[in-house]
mmCIF file of C-alpha atoms and ligand atoms in Angstrom:
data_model
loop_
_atom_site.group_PDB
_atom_site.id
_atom_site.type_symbol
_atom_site.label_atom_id
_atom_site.label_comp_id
_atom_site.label_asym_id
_atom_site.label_seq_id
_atom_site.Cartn_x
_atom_site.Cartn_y
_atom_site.Cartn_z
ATOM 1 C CA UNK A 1 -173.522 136.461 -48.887
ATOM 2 C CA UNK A 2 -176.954 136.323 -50.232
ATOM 3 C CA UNK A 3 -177.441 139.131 -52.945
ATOM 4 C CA UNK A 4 -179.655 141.971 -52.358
ATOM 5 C CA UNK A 5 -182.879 142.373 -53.934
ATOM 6 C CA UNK A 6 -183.048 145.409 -56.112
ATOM 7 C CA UNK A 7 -186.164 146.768 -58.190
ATOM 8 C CA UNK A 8 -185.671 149.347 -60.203
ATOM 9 C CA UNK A 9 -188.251 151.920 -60.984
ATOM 10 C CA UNK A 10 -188.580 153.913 -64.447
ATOM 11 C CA UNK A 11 -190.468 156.312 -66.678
ATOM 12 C CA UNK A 12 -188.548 155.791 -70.169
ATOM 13 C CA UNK A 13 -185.325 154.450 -71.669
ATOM 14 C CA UNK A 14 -183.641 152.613 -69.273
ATOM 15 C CA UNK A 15 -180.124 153.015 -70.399
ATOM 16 C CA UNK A 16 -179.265 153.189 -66.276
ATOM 17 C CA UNK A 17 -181.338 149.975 -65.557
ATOM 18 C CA UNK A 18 -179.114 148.481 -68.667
ATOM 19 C CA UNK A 19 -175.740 149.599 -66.715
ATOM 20 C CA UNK A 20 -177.116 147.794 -63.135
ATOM 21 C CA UNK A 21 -178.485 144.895 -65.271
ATOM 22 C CA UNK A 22 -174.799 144.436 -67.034
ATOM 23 C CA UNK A 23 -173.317 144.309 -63.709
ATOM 24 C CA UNK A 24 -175.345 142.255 -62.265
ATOM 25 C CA UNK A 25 -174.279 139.055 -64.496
ATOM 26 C CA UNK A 26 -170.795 140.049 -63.435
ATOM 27 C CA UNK A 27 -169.299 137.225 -60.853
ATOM 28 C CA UNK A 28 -169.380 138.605 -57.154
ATOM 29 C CA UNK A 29 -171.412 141.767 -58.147
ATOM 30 C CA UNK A 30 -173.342 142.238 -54.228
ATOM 31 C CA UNK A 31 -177.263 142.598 -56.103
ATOM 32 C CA UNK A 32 -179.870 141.186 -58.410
ATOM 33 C CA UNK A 33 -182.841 142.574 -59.757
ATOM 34 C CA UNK A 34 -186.079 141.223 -58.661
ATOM 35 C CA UNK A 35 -188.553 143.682 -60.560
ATOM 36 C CA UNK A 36 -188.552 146.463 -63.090
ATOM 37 C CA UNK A 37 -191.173 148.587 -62.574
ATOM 38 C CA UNK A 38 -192.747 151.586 -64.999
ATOM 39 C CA UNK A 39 -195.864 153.816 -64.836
ATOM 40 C CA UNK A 40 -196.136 153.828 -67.821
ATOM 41 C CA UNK A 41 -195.999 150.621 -71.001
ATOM 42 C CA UNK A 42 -194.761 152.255 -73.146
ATOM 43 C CA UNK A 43 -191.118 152.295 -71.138
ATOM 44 C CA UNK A 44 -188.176 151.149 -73.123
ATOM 45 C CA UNK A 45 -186.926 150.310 -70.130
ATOM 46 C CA UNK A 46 -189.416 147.203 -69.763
ATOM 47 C CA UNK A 47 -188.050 145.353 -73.185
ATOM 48 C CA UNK A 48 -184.890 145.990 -71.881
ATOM 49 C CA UNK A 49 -185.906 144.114 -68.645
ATOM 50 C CA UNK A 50 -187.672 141.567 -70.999
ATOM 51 C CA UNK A 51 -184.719 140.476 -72.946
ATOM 52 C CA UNK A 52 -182.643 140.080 -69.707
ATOM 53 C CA UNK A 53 -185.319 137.450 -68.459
ATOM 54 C CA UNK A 54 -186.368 140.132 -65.754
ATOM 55 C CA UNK A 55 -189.981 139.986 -64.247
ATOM 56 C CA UNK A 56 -191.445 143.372 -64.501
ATOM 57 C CA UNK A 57 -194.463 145.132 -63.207
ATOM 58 C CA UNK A 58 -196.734 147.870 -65.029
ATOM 59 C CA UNK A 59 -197.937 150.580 -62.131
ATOM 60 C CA UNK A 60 -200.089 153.338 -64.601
ATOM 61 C CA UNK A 61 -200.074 156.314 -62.735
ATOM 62 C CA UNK A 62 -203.403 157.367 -64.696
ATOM 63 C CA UNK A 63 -205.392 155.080 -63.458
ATOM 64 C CA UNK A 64 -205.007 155.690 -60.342
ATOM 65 C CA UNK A 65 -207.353 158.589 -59.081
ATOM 66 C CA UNK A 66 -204.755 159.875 -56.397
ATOM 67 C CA UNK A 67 -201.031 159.397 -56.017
ATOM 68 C CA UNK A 68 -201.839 158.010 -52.191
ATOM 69 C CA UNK A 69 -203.391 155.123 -54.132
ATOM 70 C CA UNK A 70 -200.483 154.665 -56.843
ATOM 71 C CA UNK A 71 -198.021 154.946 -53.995
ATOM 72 C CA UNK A 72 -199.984 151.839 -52.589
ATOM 73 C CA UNK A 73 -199.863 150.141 -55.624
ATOM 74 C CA UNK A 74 -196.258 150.873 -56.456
ATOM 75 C CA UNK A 75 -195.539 149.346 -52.331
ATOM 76 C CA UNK A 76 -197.771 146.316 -52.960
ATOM 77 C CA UNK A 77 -195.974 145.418 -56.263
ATOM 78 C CA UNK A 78 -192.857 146.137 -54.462
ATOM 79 C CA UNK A 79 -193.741 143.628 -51.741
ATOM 80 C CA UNK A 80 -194.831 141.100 -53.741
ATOM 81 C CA UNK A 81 -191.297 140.831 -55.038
ATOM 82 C CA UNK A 82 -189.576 140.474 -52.371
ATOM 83 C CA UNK A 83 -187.665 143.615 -52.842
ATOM 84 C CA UNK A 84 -185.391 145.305 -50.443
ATOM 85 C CA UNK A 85 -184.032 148.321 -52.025
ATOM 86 C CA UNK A 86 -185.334 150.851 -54.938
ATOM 87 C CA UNK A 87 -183.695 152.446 -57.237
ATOM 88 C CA UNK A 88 -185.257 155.207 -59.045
ATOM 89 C CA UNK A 89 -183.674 155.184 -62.811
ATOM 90 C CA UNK A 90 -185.117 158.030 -64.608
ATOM 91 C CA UNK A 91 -188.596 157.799 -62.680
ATOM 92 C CA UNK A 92 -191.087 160.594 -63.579
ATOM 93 C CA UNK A 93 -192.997 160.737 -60.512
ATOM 94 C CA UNK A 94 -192.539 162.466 -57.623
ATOM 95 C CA UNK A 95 -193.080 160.382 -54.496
ATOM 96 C CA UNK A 96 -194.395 162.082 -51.475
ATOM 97 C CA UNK A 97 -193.560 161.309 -47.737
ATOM 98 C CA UNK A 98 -195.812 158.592 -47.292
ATOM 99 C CA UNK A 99 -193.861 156.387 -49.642
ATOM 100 C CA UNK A 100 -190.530 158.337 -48.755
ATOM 101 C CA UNK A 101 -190.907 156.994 -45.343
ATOM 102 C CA UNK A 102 -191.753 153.178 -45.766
ATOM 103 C CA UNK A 103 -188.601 152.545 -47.760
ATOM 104 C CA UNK A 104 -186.588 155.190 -45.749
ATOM 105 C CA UNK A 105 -182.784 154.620 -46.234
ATOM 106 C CA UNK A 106 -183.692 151.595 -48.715
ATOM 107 C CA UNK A 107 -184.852 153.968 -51.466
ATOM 108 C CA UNK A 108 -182.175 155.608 -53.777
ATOM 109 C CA UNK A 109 -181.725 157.931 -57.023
ATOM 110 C CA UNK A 110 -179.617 158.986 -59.603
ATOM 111 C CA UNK A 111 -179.333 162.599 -60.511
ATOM 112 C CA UNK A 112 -177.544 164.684 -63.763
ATOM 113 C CA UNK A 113 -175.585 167.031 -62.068
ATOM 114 C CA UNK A 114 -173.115 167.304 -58.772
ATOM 115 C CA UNK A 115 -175.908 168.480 -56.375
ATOM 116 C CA UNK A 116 -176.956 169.662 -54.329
ATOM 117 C CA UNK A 117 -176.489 172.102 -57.334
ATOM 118 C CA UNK A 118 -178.685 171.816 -60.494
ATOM 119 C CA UNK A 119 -181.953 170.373 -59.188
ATOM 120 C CA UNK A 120 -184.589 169.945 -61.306
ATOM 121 C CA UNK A 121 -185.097 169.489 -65.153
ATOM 122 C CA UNK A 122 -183.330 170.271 -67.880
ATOM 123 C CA UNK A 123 -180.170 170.200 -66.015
ATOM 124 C CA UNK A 124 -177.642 170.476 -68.986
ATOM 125 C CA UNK A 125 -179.380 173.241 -70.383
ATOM 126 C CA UNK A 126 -178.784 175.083 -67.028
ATOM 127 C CA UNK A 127 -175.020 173.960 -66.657
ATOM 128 C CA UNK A 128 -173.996 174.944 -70.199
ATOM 129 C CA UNK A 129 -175.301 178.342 -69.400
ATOM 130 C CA UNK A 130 -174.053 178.616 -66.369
ATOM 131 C CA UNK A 131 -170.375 178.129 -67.682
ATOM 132 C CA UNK A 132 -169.440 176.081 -64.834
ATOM 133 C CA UNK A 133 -166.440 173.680 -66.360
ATOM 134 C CA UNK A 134 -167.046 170.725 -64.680
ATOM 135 C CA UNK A 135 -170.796 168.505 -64.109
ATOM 136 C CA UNK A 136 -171.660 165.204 -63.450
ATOM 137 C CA UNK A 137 -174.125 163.021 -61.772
ATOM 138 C CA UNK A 138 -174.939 162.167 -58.355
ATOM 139 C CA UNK A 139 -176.567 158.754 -56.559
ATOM 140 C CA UNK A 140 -178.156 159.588 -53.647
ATOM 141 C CA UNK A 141 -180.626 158.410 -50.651
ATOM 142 C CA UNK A 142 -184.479 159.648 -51.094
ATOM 143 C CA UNK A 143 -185.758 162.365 -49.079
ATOM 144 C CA UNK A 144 -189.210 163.818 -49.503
ATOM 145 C CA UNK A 145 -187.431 167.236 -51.164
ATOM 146 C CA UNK A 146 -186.506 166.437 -54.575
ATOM 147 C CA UNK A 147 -183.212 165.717 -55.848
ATOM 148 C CA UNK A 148 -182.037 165.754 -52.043
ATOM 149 C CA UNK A 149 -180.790 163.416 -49.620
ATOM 150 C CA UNK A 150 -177.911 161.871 -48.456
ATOM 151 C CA UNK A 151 -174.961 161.132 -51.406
ATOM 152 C CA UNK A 152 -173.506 158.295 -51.940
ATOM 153 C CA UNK A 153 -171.502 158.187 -55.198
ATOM 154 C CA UNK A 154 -170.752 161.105 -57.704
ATOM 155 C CA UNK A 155 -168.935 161.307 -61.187
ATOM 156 C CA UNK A 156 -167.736 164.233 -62.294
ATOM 157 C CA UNK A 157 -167.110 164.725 -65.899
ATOM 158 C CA UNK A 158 -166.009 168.132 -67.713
ATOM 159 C CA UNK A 159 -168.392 170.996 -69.804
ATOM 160 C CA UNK A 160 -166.797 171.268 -73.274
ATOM 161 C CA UNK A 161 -166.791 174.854 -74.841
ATOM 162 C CA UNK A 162 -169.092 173.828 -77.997
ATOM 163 C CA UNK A 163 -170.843 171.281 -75.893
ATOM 164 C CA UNK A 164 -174.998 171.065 -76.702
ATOM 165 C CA UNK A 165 -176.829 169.688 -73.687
ATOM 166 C CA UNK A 166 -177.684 166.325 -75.886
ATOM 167 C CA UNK A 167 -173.577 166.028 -76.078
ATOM 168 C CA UNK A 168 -173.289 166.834 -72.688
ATOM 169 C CA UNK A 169 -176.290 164.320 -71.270
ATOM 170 C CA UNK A 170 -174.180 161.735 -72.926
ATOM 171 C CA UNK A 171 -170.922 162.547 -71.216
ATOM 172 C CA UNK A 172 -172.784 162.614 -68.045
ATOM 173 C CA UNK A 173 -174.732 159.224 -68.919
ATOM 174 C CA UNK A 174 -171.213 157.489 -69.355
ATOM 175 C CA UNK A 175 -170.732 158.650 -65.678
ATOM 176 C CA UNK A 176 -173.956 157.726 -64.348
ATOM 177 C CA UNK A 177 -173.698 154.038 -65.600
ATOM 178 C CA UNK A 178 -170.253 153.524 -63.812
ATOM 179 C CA UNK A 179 -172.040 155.345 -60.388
ATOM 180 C CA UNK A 180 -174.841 153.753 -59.985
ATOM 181 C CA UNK A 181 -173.689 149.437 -60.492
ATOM 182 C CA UNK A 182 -170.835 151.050 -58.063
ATOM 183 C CA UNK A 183 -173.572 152.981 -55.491
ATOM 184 C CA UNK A 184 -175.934 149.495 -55.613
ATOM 185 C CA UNK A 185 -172.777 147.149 -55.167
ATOM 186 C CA UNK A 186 -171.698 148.893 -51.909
ATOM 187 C CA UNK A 187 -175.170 149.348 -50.262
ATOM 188 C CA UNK A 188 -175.595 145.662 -51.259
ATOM 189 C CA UNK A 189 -172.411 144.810 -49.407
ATOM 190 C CA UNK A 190 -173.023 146.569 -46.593
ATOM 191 C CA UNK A 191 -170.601 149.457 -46.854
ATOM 192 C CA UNK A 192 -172.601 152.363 -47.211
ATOM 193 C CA UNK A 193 -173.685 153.882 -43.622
ATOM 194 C CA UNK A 194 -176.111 156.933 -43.101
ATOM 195 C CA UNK A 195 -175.049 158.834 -40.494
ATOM 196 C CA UNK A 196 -177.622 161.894 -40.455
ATOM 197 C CA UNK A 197 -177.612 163.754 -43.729
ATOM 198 C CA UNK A 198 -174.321 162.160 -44.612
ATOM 199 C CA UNK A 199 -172.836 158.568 -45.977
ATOM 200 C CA UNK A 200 -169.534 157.205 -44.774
ATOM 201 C CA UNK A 201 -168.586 154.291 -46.920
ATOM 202 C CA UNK A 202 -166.486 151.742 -45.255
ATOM 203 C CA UNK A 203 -163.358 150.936 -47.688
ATOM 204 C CA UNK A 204 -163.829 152.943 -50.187
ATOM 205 C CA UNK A 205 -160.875 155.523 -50.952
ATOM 206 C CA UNK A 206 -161.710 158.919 -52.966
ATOM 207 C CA UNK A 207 -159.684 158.912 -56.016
ATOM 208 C CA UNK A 208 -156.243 160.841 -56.175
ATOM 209 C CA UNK A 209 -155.342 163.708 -58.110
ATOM 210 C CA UNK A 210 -157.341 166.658 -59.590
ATOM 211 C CA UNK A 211 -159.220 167.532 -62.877
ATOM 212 C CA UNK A 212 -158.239 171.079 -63.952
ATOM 213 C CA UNK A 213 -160.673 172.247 -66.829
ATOM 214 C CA UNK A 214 -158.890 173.261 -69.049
ATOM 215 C CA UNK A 215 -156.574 170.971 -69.482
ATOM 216 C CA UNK A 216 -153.365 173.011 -68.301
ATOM 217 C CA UNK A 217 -150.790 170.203 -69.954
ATOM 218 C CA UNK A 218 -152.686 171.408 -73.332
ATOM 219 C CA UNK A 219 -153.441 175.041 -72.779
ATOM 220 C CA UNK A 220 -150.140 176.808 -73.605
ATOM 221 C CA UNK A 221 -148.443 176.579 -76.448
HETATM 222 C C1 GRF B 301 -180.839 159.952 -66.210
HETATM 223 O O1 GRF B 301 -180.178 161.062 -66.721
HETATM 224 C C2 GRF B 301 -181.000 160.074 -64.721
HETATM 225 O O2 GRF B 301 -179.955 160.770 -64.114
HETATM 226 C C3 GRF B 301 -182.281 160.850 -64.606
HETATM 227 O O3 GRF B 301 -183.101 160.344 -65.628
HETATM 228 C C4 GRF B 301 -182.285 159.861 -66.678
HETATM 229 C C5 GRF B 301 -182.703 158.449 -66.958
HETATM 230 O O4 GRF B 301 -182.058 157.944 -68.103
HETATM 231 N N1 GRF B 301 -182.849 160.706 -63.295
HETATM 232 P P1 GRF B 301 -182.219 156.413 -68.505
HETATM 233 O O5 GRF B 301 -183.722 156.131 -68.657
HETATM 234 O O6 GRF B 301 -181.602 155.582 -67.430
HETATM 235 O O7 GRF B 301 -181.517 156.287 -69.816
#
């Protein structure tokens, strides 16, 4: 099967475009990356594309007077690559429903939390006070609300009691680099189906057993 062509759009670090560019050397791993794209040069994410040998495209969101005509530009570089699906990695730009709609259904994201809980920024912040015991991250499809849309993958991972949110954005990051290779991989093989606001994945059995937090085995003494 031929591999799908992914492009991967970022704002900064790129430590999620590192996890989909590690599996994609692996041996029967469904996509390849065709373009990394960044609004801005400075992206770390772009070396990291570099030293993998991966073309990559520069879209400056400054220059552009509106964002109809850095949506255009961000399509047209998109294109030109041959690209069939995008995945937004830590992408700082909020896309409207013009470009929502072109790449409807082909168009994904990750997310730090287990939405549709925790929107926004500065998620960890939010879940540590909160005092909910268990986070994670979420890959879903696009849709012109933020941080909604159909979900594909989560990973949940658990709030510690002295956690800070850097500590806790790195527990989550773990998570988010097994999710999204694994969300890509399926779409790329064809297992992932939309069906209204919902996925069904073909094959693909939830995992067994429960997470209690905290951890009952070591609770009582
Ligand atoms: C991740 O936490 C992702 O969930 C969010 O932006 C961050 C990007 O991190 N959308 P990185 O650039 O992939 O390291």
């Amino acid at each position: 099967m031929a591999k799908l062509k992914a492009a991967v759009l970022l704002s900064g670090s790129g430590t999620n475009l590192q996890a989909l560019i590690d599996a994609s050397a692996r041996p029967g791993y469904g996509a390849e990356i065709v373009t990394v794209i960044a609004n801005r040069p400075d992206a770390y994410g772009l070396v990291r594309a570099q030293n993998a040998g991966l073309p990559t495209d520069v879209v400056r969101h400054r220059e552009f007077a509106e964002r109809a005509s850095f949506e255009a530009a961000l399509h047209e570089a998109l294109t030109a690559r041959g690209a069939e699906l995008v995945c937004l990695a830590g992408f700082m730009r909020v896309l409207t429903a013009w470009f929502v709609e072109r790449w409807m259904n082909r168009l994904i994201n990750i997310h730090p939390s287990l939405l549709p809980v925790f929107k926004g920024l500065e998620v960890h912040e939010r879940v540590i006070a909160a005092g909910v015991r268990f986070t994670g991250c979420t890959v879903h499809y696009v849709r012109t609300d933020v941080d909604a849309g159909p979900i594909i993958v989560q990973g949940a991972v658990p709030v510690h009691g002295d956690d800070t949110p850097q500590t806790l954005q790195a527990r989550v990051l773990e998570a988010e680099h097994r999710c999204y290779p694994l969300a890509v991989d399926l779409i790329a093989k064809q297992r992932v189906r939309v069906v209204g606001d919902l996925v069904q994945i073909d094959g693909a059995p939830p995992p067994t057993g429960h997470l209690i937090n905290p951890d009952p085995d070591r609770a009582t003494s």
